């Protein structure tokens, strides 16, 4: 195991290694916990570390606040496609289908709760995934209704947080209704009653297009907020170099002034 991830994304298990963003993590988490938004747009320039911020920074902090009794916001777990991404829905070449698959997985997880099993109607049963995608997830209206049914199985005293990464991928879909369904569902979430928050991570150069789509669909912007992840400052960059070697997980040392030397060698024009 190495203290640095290089160009790879940090995952939830790397939270002890993720550094340089403490202030932004606290600010972002506080806004999510106390705010009234339903959609929370997390955006930044290419390569700024949005996915790492999400997986190794924001979600672990929200988990901590929940465990400390300082929040009722509960990140949905087990909905990602891989073990390292089990908190986030990472969009792909078929974003609408990917989102539907994750919500179907969420229903499976929520149904395992003892309290949910006691309150479910006897005739209730979970559709096979292919049937679900064909029927319940065929359009934004039925998808919204299904999401509401899922949330009814969640713990009443908590508000579920869904996390969607790489939202820019949805703009590559325009021929089969996937993009329309995706934005129609988001718009419905803003203007219809539903006890959920959705964090959406995307590149800043797509934000105007994202905003325009929701504007066209008459989304209620009172319930939409955003947070910009800024480029790392010099101080934050040095912290990102130092902290992983101080975690106690590694027998690793370097010369005292090496972080400053590395910083001087970085081409700041290529670091965002």
PDB file of C-alpha atoms in Angstrom:
ATOM      1  CA  UNK A   1       0.000   0.000   0.000  1.00  0.00           C
ATOM      2  CA  UNK A   2       1.270   3.447  -0.931  1.00  0.00           C
ATOM      3  CA  UNK A   3       0.558   6.785   0.774  1.00  0.00           C
ATOM      4  CA  UNK A   4      -0.140   8.542  -2.526  1.00  0.00           C
ATOM      5  CA  UNK A   5      -2.766   7.634  -5.151  1.00  0.00           C
ATOM      6  CA  UNK A   6      -1.193   9.381  -8.113  1.00  0.00           C
ATOM      7  CA  UNK A   7      -3.874  10.084 -10.722  1.00  0.00           C
ATOM      8  CA  UNK A   8      -6.287   7.499  -9.297  1.00  0.00           C
ATOM      9  CA  UNK A   9      -9.404   8.561  -7.431  1.00  0.00           C
ATOM     10  CA  UNK A  10      -9.497   8.372  -3.651  1.00  0.00           C
ATOM     11  CA  UNK A  11     -12.195   6.054  -2.292  1.00  0.00           C
ATOM     12  CA  UNK A  12     -14.069   6.049   1.016  1.00  0.00           C
ATOM     13  CA  UNK A  13     -11.406   3.817   2.577  1.00  0.00           C
ATOM     14  CA  UNK A  14      -8.759   6.430   1.670  1.00  0.00           C
ATOM     15  CA  UNK A  15     -10.354   9.132   3.831  1.00  0.00           C
ATOM     16  CA  UNK A  16      -7.365   9.155   6.188  1.00  0.00           C
ATOM     17  CA  UNK A  17      -5.054   9.948   3.268  1.00  0.00           C
ATOM     18  CA  UNK A  18      -7.165  12.626   1.622  1.00  0.00           C
ATOM     19  CA  UNK A  19      -5.854  16.080   2.557  1.00  0.00           C
ATOM     20  CA  UNK A  20      -5.816  19.705   1.483  1.00  0.00           C
ATOM     21  CA  UNK A  21      -9.593  20.163   1.402  1.00  0.00           C
ATOM     22  CA  UNK A  22     -10.570  20.174   5.102  1.00  0.00           C
ATOM     23  CA  UNK A  23     -12.138  23.639   5.096  1.00  0.00           C
ATOM     24  CA  UNK A  24     -14.158  23.011   1.963  1.00  0.00           C
ATOM     25  CA  UNK A  25     -15.349  19.638   3.259  1.00  0.00           C
ATOM     26  CA  UNK A  26     -16.598  21.241   6.487  1.00  0.00           C
ATOM     27  CA  UNK A  27     -18.313  24.095   4.636  1.00  0.00           C
ATOM     28  CA  UNK A  28     -19.917  21.793   2.097  1.00  0.00           C
ATOM     29  CA  UNK A  29     -21.115  19.307   4.737  1.00  0.00           C
ATOM     30  CA  UNK A  30     -22.532  22.086   6.921  1.00  0.00           C
ATOM     31  CA  UNK A  31     -24.486  23.525   4.020  1.00  0.00           C
ATOM     32  CA  UNK A  32     -25.937  20.126   3.156  1.00  0.00           C
ATOM     33  CA  UNK A  33     -26.914  19.364   6.733  1.00  0.00           C
ATOM     34  CA  UNK A  34     -28.578  22.731   7.433  1.00  0.00           C
ATOM     35  CA  UNK A  35     -29.868  23.747   3.990  1.00  0.00           C
ATOM     36  CA  UNK A  36     -33.286  23.217   2.413  1.00  0.00           C
ATOM     37  CA  UNK A  37     -31.974  22.234  -1.020  1.00  0.00           C
ATOM     38  CA  UNK A  38     -33.002  19.015  -2.752  1.00  0.00           C
ATOM     39  CA  UNK A  39     -30.360  19.192  -5.484  1.00  0.00           C
ATOM     40  CA  UNK A  40     -26.792  20.125  -4.553  1.00  0.00           C
ATOM     41  CA  UNK A  41     -24.441  20.656  -7.474  1.00  0.00           C
ATOM     42  CA  UNK A  42     -20.769  19.993  -6.714  1.00  0.00           C
ATOM     43  CA  UNK A  43     -18.674  21.308  -9.582  1.00  0.00           C
ATOM     44  CA  UNK A  44     -15.062  22.095 -10.425  1.00  0.00           C
ATOM     45  CA  UNK A  45     -12.635  22.237 -13.303  1.00  0.00           C
ATOM     46  CA  UNK A  46     -11.237  19.129 -14.952  1.00  0.00           C
ATOM     47  CA  UNK A  47      -8.737  17.370 -12.705  1.00  0.00           C
ATOM     48  CA  UNK A  48      -9.564  19.290  -9.517  1.00  0.00           C
ATOM     49  CA  UNK A  49     -10.470  16.065  -7.687  1.00  0.00           C
ATOM     50  CA  UNK A  50     -14.292  16.171  -7.580  1.00  0.00           C
ATOM     51  CA  UNK A  51     -14.682  12.400  -7.267  1.00  0.00           C
ATOM     52  CA  UNK A  52     -12.019  12.160  -4.556  1.00  0.00           C
ATOM     53  CA  UNK A  53     -13.596  15.095  -2.702  1.00  0.00           C
ATOM     54  CA  UNK A  54     -16.908  13.281  -2.825  1.00  0.00           C
ATOM     55  CA  UNK A  55     -15.775   9.748  -1.905  1.00  0.00           C
ATOM     56  CA  UNK A  56     -12.939  10.412   0.552  1.00  0.00           C
ATOM     57  CA  UNK A  57     -13.971  13.808   1.923  1.00  0.00           C
ATOM     58  CA  UNK A  58     -17.612  14.819   1.890  1.00  0.00           C
ATOM     59  CA  UNK A  59     -19.366  11.469   2.346  1.00  0.00           C
ATOM     60  CA  UNK A  60     -17.130  10.316   5.242  1.00  0.00           C
ATOM     61  CA  UNK A  61     -17.704  13.664   6.958  1.00  0.00           C
ATOM     62  CA  UNK A  62     -21.480  13.358   6.561  1.00  0.00           C
ATOM     63  CA  UNK A  63     -21.271   9.844   8.018  1.00  0.00           C
ATOM     64  CA  UNK A  64     -19.360  11.221  11.014  1.00  0.00           C
ATOM     65  CA  UNK A  65     -21.927  13.957  11.624  1.00  0.00           C
ATOM     66  CA  UNK A  66     -24.712  11.379  11.486  1.00  0.00           C
ATOM     67  CA  UNK A  67     -22.909   9.103  13.964  1.00  0.00           C
ATOM     68  CA  UNK A  68     -22.311  12.066  16.309  1.00  0.00           C
ATOM     69  CA  UNK A  69     -26.014  12.937  16.309  1.00  0.00           C
ATOM     70  CA  UNK A  70     -25.356  16.277  14.593  1.00  0.00           C
ATOM     71  CA  UNK A  71     -27.213  15.401  11.403  1.00  0.00           C
ATOM     72  CA  UNK A  72     -30.160  13.347  10.151  1.00  0.00           C
ATOM     73  CA  UNK A  73     -28.763  13.201   6.615  1.00  0.00           C
ATOM     74  CA  UNK A  74     -27.813   9.623   5.719  1.00  0.00           C
ATOM     75  CA  UNK A  75     -25.711   8.894   2.611  1.00  0.00           C
ATOM     76  CA  UNK A  76     -27.170   5.908   0.757  1.00  0.00           C
ATOM     77  CA  UNK A  77     -24.711   3.035   0.849  1.00  0.00           C
ATOM     78  CA  UNK A  78     -24.284  -0.011  -1.370  1.00  0.00           C
ATOM     79  CA  UNK A  79     -25.633   1.581  -4.540  1.00  0.00           C
ATOM     80  CA  UNK A  80     -22.388   1.935  -6.513  1.00  0.00           C
ATOM     81  CA  UNK A  81     -21.223  -0.604  -9.064  1.00  0.00           C
ATOM     82  CA  UNK A  82     -17.955  -1.406  -7.296  1.00  0.00           C
ATOM     83  CA  UNK A  83     -16.870  -1.860  -3.693  1.00  0.00           C
ATOM     84  CA  UNK A  84     -14.812   1.333  -3.730  1.00  0.00           C
ATOM     85  CA  UNK A  85     -17.740   3.376  -5.056  1.00  0.00           C
ATOM     86  CA  UNK A  86     -20.542   1.915  -2.989  1.00  0.00           C
ATOM     87  CA  UNK A  87     -21.794   5.335  -1.890  1.00  0.00           C
ATOM     88  CA  UNK A  88     -21.983   6.969  -5.322  1.00  0.00           C
ATOM     89  CA  UNK A  89     -23.852   6.317  -8.535  1.00  0.00           C
ATOM     90  CA  UNK A  90     -21.227   6.773 -11.213  1.00  0.00           C
ATOM     91  CA  UNK A  91     -22.896   7.532 -14.535  1.00  0.00           C
ATOM     92  CA  UNK A  92     -21.709   5.758 -17.664  1.00  0.00           C
ATOM     93  CA  UNK A  93     -22.594   5.369 -21.329  1.00  0.00           C
ATOM     94  CA  UNK A  94     -26.214   4.638 -20.336  1.00  0.00           C
ATOM     95  CA  UNK A  95     -26.790   7.127 -17.504  1.00  0.00           C
ATOM     96  CA  UNK A  96     -30.569   6.671 -17.187  1.00  0.00           C
ATOM     97  CA  UNK A  97     -30.237   2.895 -17.057  1.00  0.00           C
ATOM     98  CA  UNK A  98     -27.281   3.183 -14.651  1.00  0.00           C
ATOM     99  CA  UNK A  99     -29.322   5.405 -12.343  1.00  0.00           C
ATOM    100  CA  UNK A 100     -32.268   3.010 -12.492  1.00  0.00           C
ATOM    101  CA  UNK A 101     -30.056   0.038 -11.661  1.00  0.00           C
ATOM    102  CA  UNK A 102     -28.731   1.889  -8.622  1.00  0.00           C
ATOM    103  CA  UNK A 103     -32.235   2.786  -7.391  1.00  0.00           C
ATOM    104  CA  UNK A 104     -33.307  -0.847  -7.833  1.00  0.00           C
ATOM    105  CA  UNK A 105     -30.279  -1.834  -5.732  1.00  0.00           C
ATOM    106  CA  UNK A 106     -31.297   0.764  -3.132  1.00  0.00           C
ATOM    107  CA  UNK A 107     -34.762  -0.814  -2.905  1.00  0.00           C
ATOM    108  CA  UNK A 108     -33.172  -4.208  -2.254  1.00  0.00           C
ATOM    109  CA  UNK A 109     -31.042  -2.739   0.537  1.00  0.00           C
ATOM    110  CA  UNK A 110     -33.929  -0.889   2.183  1.00  0.00           C
ATOM    111  CA  UNK A 111     -36.177  -3.942   2.066  1.00  0.00           C
ATOM    112  CA  UNK A 112     -33.678  -5.843   4.206  1.00  0.00           C
ATOM    113  CA  UNK A 113     -34.319  -3.525   7.140  1.00  0.00           C
ATOM    114  CA  UNK A 114     -36.389  -5.396   9.769  1.00  0.00           C
ATOM    115  CA  UNK A 115     -38.673  -2.378  10.210  1.00  0.00           C
ATOM    116  CA  UNK A 116     -39.307  -2.246   6.461  1.00  0.00           C
ATOM    117  CA  UNK A 117     -40.179  -5.950   6.283  1.00  0.00           C
ATOM    118  CA  UNK A 118     -42.731  -5.531   9.058  1.00  0.00           C
ATOM    119  CA  UNK A 119     -44.531  -2.668   7.289  1.00  0.00           C
ATOM    120  CA  UNK A 120     -44.403  -3.955   3.693  1.00  0.00           C
ATOM    121  CA  UNK A 121     -47.658  -5.351   2.241  1.00  0.00           C
ATOM    122  CA  UNK A 122     -47.589  -9.148   1.992  1.00  0.00           C
ATOM    123  CA  UNK A 123     -48.089  -8.992  -1.782  1.00  0.00           C
ATOM    124  CA  UNK A 124     -45.148  -6.611  -2.245  1.00  0.00           C
ATOM    125  CA  UNK A 125     -42.213  -8.122  -4.075  1.00  0.00           C
ATOM    126  CA  UNK A 126     -39.188  -6.743  -5.839  1.00  0.00           C
ATOM    127  CA  UNK A 127     -39.223  -6.961  -9.624  1.00  0.00           C
ATOM    128  CA  UNK A 128     -36.301  -8.459 -11.428  1.00  0.00           C
ATOM    129  CA  UNK A 129     -33.957  -5.717 -12.580  1.00  0.00           C
ATOM    130  CA  UNK A 130     -34.740  -6.130 -16.283  1.00  0.00           C
ATOM    131  CA  UNK A 131     -38.495  -5.958 -15.621  1.00  0.00           C
ATOM    132  CA  UNK A 132     -38.017  -2.955 -13.386  1.00  0.00           C
ATOM    133  CA  UNK A 133     -36.054  -1.030 -16.004  1.00  0.00           C
ATOM    134  CA  UNK A 134     -38.679  -1.856 -18.622  1.00  0.00           C
ATOM    135  CA  UNK A 135     -41.717  -0.867 -16.557  1.00  0.00           C
ATOM    136  CA  UNK A 136     -41.049   1.157 -13.396  1.00  0.00           C
ATOM    137  CA  UNK A 137     -38.067   3.055 -14.854  1.00  0.00           C
ATOM    138  CA  UNK A 138     -39.431   3.635 -18.345  1.00  0.00           C
ATOM    139  CA  UNK A 139     -40.033   7.380 -17.852  1.00  0.00           C
ATOM    140  CA  UNK A 140     -39.409  10.132 -15.307  1.00  0.00           C
ATOM    141  CA  UNK A 141     -42.945  10.060 -13.877  1.00  0.00           C
ATOM    142  CA  UNK A 142     -42.943   6.353 -12.990  1.00  0.00           C
ATOM    143  CA  UNK A 143     -39.313   6.654 -11.838  1.00  0.00           C
ATOM    144  CA  UNK A 144     -40.256   9.442  -9.408  1.00  0.00           C
ATOM    145  CA  UNK A 145     -43.127   7.352  -8.028  1.00  0.00           C
ATOM    146  CA  UNK A 146     -40.813   4.380  -7.560  1.00  0.00           C
ATOM    147  CA  UNK A 147     -38.208   6.520  -5.792  1.00  0.00           C
ATOM    148  CA  UNK A 148     -40.897   7.741  -3.386  1.00  0.00           C
ATOM    149  CA  UNK A 149     -41.845   4.115  -2.626  1.00  0.00           C
ATOM    150  CA  UNK A 150     -38.186   3.352  -1.882  1.00  0.00           C
ATOM    151  CA  UNK A 151     -37.933   6.288   0.500  1.00  0.00           C
ATOM    152  CA  UNK A 152     -41.005   5.061   2.379  1.00  0.00           C
ATOM    153  CA  UNK A 153     -38.905   2.040   3.385  1.00  0.00           C
ATOM    154  CA  UNK A 154     -36.107   4.193   4.802  1.00  0.00           C
ATOM    155  CA  UNK A 155     -35.762   5.153   8.453  1.00  0.00           C
ATOM    156  CA  UNK A 156     -38.375   7.905   9.053  1.00  0.00           C
ATOM    157  CA  UNK A 157     -36.148  10.017  11.306  1.00  0.00           C
ATOM    158  CA  UNK A 158     -33.481  10.354   8.614  1.00  0.00           C
ATOM    159  CA  UNK A 159     -33.242  11.980   5.211  1.00  0.00           C
ATOM    160  CA  UNK A 160     -31.583   9.921   2.512  1.00  0.00           C
ATOM    161  CA  UNK A 161     -28.744  11.412   0.467  1.00  0.00           C
ATOM    162  CA  UNK A 162     -28.166  10.113  -3.057  1.00  0.00           C
ATOM    163  CA  UNK A 163     -24.826  10.878  -4.701  1.00  0.00           C
ATOM    164  CA  UNK A 164     -24.370  10.930  -8.477  1.00  0.00           C
ATOM    165  CA  UNK A 165     -20.908  11.320  -9.977  1.00  0.00           C
ATOM    166  CA  UNK A 166     -19.817  12.262 -13.520  1.00  0.00           C
ATOM    167  CA  UNK A 167     -23.105  13.944 -14.371  1.00  0.00           C
ATOM    168  CA  UNK A 168     -21.532  15.416 -17.513  1.00  0.00           C
ATOM    169  CA  UNK A 169     -21.873  11.963 -19.106  1.00  0.00           C
ATOM    170  CA  UNK A 170     -25.617  12.495 -19.437  1.00  0.00           C
ATOM    171  CA  UNK A 171     -24.989  15.173 -22.075  1.00  0.00           C
ATOM    172  CA  UNK A 172     -23.579  12.512 -24.405  1.00  0.00           C
ATOM    173  CA  UNK A 173     -27.070  10.960 -24.555  1.00  0.00           C
ATOM    174  CA  UNK A 174     -29.606  12.729 -26.720  1.00  0.00           C
ATOM    175  CA  UNK A 175     -31.099  10.187 -29.095  1.00  0.00           C
ATOM    176  CA  UNK A 176     -33.078   7.789 -26.900  1.00  0.00           C
ATOM    177  CA  UNK A 177     -34.674   9.957 -24.228  1.00  0.00           C
ATOM    178  CA  UNK A 178     -32.094   9.193 -21.527  1.00  0.00           C
ATOM    179  CA  UNK A 179     -31.085  12.819 -21.119  1.00  0.00           C
ATOM    180  CA  UNK A 180     -34.693  14.017 -21.080  1.00  0.00           C
ATOM    181  CA  UNK A 181     -35.737  11.439 -18.495  1.00  0.00           C
ATOM    182  CA  UNK A 182     -32.768  12.290 -16.283  1.00  0.00           C
ATOM    183  CA  UNK A 183     -33.469  16.024 -16.172  1.00  0.00           C
ATOM    184  CA  UNK A 184     -37.228  15.570 -15.905  1.00  0.00           C
ATOM    185  CA  UNK A 185     -36.683  13.414 -12.812  1.00  0.00           C
ATOM    186  CA  UNK A 186     -34.386  16.034 -11.255  1.00  0.00           C
ATOM    187  CA  UNK A 187     -36.921  18.772 -11.963  1.00  0.00           C
ATOM    188  CA  UNK A 188     -39.705  16.713 -10.359  1.00  0.00           C
ATOM    189  CA  UNK A 189     -37.597  16.282  -7.248  1.00  0.00           C
ATOM    190  CA  UNK A 190     -37.403  20.080  -6.864  1.00  0.00           C
ATOM    191  CA  UNK A 191     -41.118  20.847  -7.160  1.00  0.00           C
ATOM    192  CA  UNK A 192     -42.828  17.745  -5.753  1.00  0.00           C
ATOM    193  CA  UNK A 193     -42.802  16.569  -2.117  1.00  0.00           C
ATOM    194  CA  UNK A 194     -40.028  14.040  -1.524  1.00  0.00           C
ATOM    195  CA  UNK A 195     -37.719  13.471   1.438  1.00  0.00           C
ATOM    196  CA  UNK A 196     -34.380  13.163  -0.336  1.00  0.00           C
ATOM    197  CA  UNK A 197     -31.297  15.194  -1.205  1.00  0.00           C
ATOM    198  CA  UNK A 198     -29.233  14.540  -4.312  1.00  0.00           C
ATOM    199  CA  UNK A 199     -25.593  15.563  -4.679  1.00  0.00           C
ATOM    200  CA  UNK A 200     -24.516  15.802  -8.317  1.00  0.00           C
ATOM    201  CA  UNK A 201     -20.844  16.129  -9.275  1.00  0.00           C
ATOM    202  CA  UNK A 202     -19.861  17.470 -12.683  1.00  0.00           C
ATOM    203  CA  UNK A 203     -17.297  19.581 -14.481  1.00  0.00           C
ATOM    204  CA  UNK A 204     -17.783  23.337 -14.301  1.00  0.00           C
ATOM    205  CA  UNK A 205     -17.739  23.685 -18.093  1.00  0.00           C
ATOM    206  CA  UNK A 206     -21.022  21.734 -18.157  1.00  0.00           C
ATOM    207  CA  UNK A 207     -22.744  23.708 -15.397  1.00  0.00           C
ATOM    208  CA  UNK A 208     -24.396  26.273 -17.692  1.00  0.00           C
ATOM    209  CA  UNK A 209     -25.925  23.481 -19.781  1.00  0.00           C
ATOM    210  CA  UNK A 210     -27.075  21.730 -16.609  1.00  0.00           C
ATOM    211  CA  UNK A 211     -28.708  24.926 -15.305  1.00  0.00           C
ATOM    212  CA  UNK A 212     -30.366  25.606 -18.670  1.00  0.00           C
ATOM    213  CA  UNK A 213     -31.963  22.164 -18.825  1.00  0.00           C
ATOM    214  CA  UNK A 214     -33.502  22.552 -15.376  1.00  0.00           C
ATOM    215  CA  UNK A 215     -34.608  26.102 -16.216  1.00  0.00           C
ATOM    216  CA  UNK A 216     -36.383  24.831 -19.358  1.00  0.00           C
ATOM    217  CA  UNK A 217     -38.213  22.231 -17.244  1.00  0.00           C
ATOM    218  CA  UNK A 218     -39.382  24.844 -14.712  1.00  0.00           C
ATOM    219  CA  UNK A 219     -37.416  23.326 -11.838  1.00  0.00           C
ATOM    220  CA  UNK A 220     -37.839  25.168  -8.534  1.00  0.00           C
ATOM    221  CA  UNK A 221     -34.480  26.880  -8.068  1.00  0.00           C
ATOM    222  CA  UNK A 222     -35.219  27.579  -4.404  1.00  0.00           C
ATOM    223  CA  UNK A 223     -34.275  23.930  -3.872  1.00  0.00           C
ATOM    224  CA  UNK A 224     -31.126  23.930  -6.013  1.00  0.00           C
ATOM    225  CA  UNK A 225     -27.763  24.976  -4.576  1.00  0.00           C
ATOM    226  CA  UNK A 226     -24.189  24.640  -5.809  1.00  0.00           C
ATOM    227  CA  UNK A 227     -20.657  24.478  -4.446  1.00  0.00           C
ATOM    228  CA  UNK A 228     -17.516  25.252  -6.422  1.00  0.00           C
ATOM    229  CA  UNK A 229     -14.350  23.261  -5.666  1.00  0.00           C
ATOM    230  CA  UNK A 230     -11.503  25.710  -6.120  1.00  0.00           C
ATOM    231  CA  UNK A 231      -7.983  24.877  -7.301  1.00  0.00           C
ATOM    232  CA  UNK A 232      -5.685  23.832  -4.463  1.00  0.00           C
ATOM    233  CA  UNK A 233      -3.724  26.658  -2.868  1.00  0.00           C
ATOM    234  CA  UNK A 234       0.009  26.237  -2.268  1.00  0.00           C
ATOM    235  CA  UNK A 235      -0.636  25.615   1.424  1.00  0.00           C
ATOM    236  CA  UNK A 236      -3.277  22.995   0.683  1.00  0.00           C
ATOM    237  CA  UNK A 237      -1.049  21.280  -1.839  1.00  0.00           C
ATOM    238  CA  UNK A 238       1.744  20.948   0.727  1.00  0.00           C
ATOM    239  CA  UNK A 239      -0.760  19.525   3.218  1.00  0.00           C
ATOM    240  CA  UNK A 240      -1.851  16.981   0.589  1.00  0.00           C
ATOM    241  CA  UNK A 241       1.796  15.886   0.329  1.00  0.00           C
ATOM    242  CA  UNK A 242       2.556  15.799   4.050  1.00  0.00           C
ATOM    243  CA  UNK A 243      -0.522  14.273   5.695  1.00  0.00           C
ATOM    244  CA  UNK A 244      -0.582  10.821   4.041  1.00  0.00           C
ATOM    245  CA  UNK A 245       2.888  10.077   5.414  1.00  0.00           C
ATOM    246  CA  UNK A 246       1.810  11.084   8.924  1.00  0.00           C
ATOM    247  CA  UNK A 247      -1.202   8.766   9.166  1.00  0.00           C
ATOM    248  CA  UNK A 248       0.684   5.980  10.974  1.00  0.00           C
ATOM    249  CA  UNK A 249      -0.180   3.478   8.236  1.00  0.00           C
ATOM    250  CA  UNK A 250       3.179   3.829   6.530  1.00  0.00           C
ATOM    251  CA  UNK A 251       6.838   3.760   7.498  1.00  0.00           C
ATOM    252  CA  UNK A 252       7.654   6.637   5.254  1.00  0.00           C
ATOM    253  CA  UNK A 253       9.698   9.808   5.645  1.00  0.00           C
ATOM    254  CA  UNK A 254      11.097  12.457   3.351  1.00  0.00           C
ATOM    255  CA  UNK A 255      13.400  15.439   3.607  1.00  0.00           C
ATOM    256  CA  UNK A 256      11.867  18.351   5.512  1.00  0.00           C
ATOM    257  CA  UNK A 257      11.814  20.764   2.590  1.00  0.00           C
ATOM    258  CA  UNK A 258      10.858  18.210  -0.092  1.00  0.00           C
ATOM    259  CA  UNK A 259       7.166  19.318  -0.284  1.00  0.00           C
ATOM    260  CA  UNK A 260       8.276  22.879  -1.056  1.00  0.00           C
ATOM    261  CA  UNK A 261      10.646  21.559  -3.712  1.00  0.00           C
ATOM    262  CA  UNK A 262       7.844  19.517  -5.293  1.00  0.00           C
ATOM    263  CA  UNK A 263       5.566  22.541  -5.249  1.00  0.00           C
ATOM    264  CA  UNK A 264       8.141  24.675  -7.037  1.00  0.00           C
ATOM    265  CA  UNK A 265       8.480  21.997  -9.722  1.00  0.00           C
ATOM    266  CA  UNK A 266       4.732  21.873 -10.390  1.00  0.00           C
ATOM    267  CA  UNK A 267       3.593  23.625 -13.525  1.00  0.00           C
ATOM    268  CA  UNK A 268       0.767  25.680 -12.015  1.00  0.00           C
ATOM    269  CA  UNK A 269      -0.823  26.194 -15.398  1.00  0.00           C
ATOM    270  CA  UNK A 270      -1.578  22.476 -15.633  1.00  0.00           C
ATOM    271  CA  UNK A 271      -2.808  22.038 -12.048  1.00  0.00           C
ATOM    272  CA  UNK A 272      -6.439  22.973 -11.389  1.00  0.00           C
TER     273      UNK A 272
END
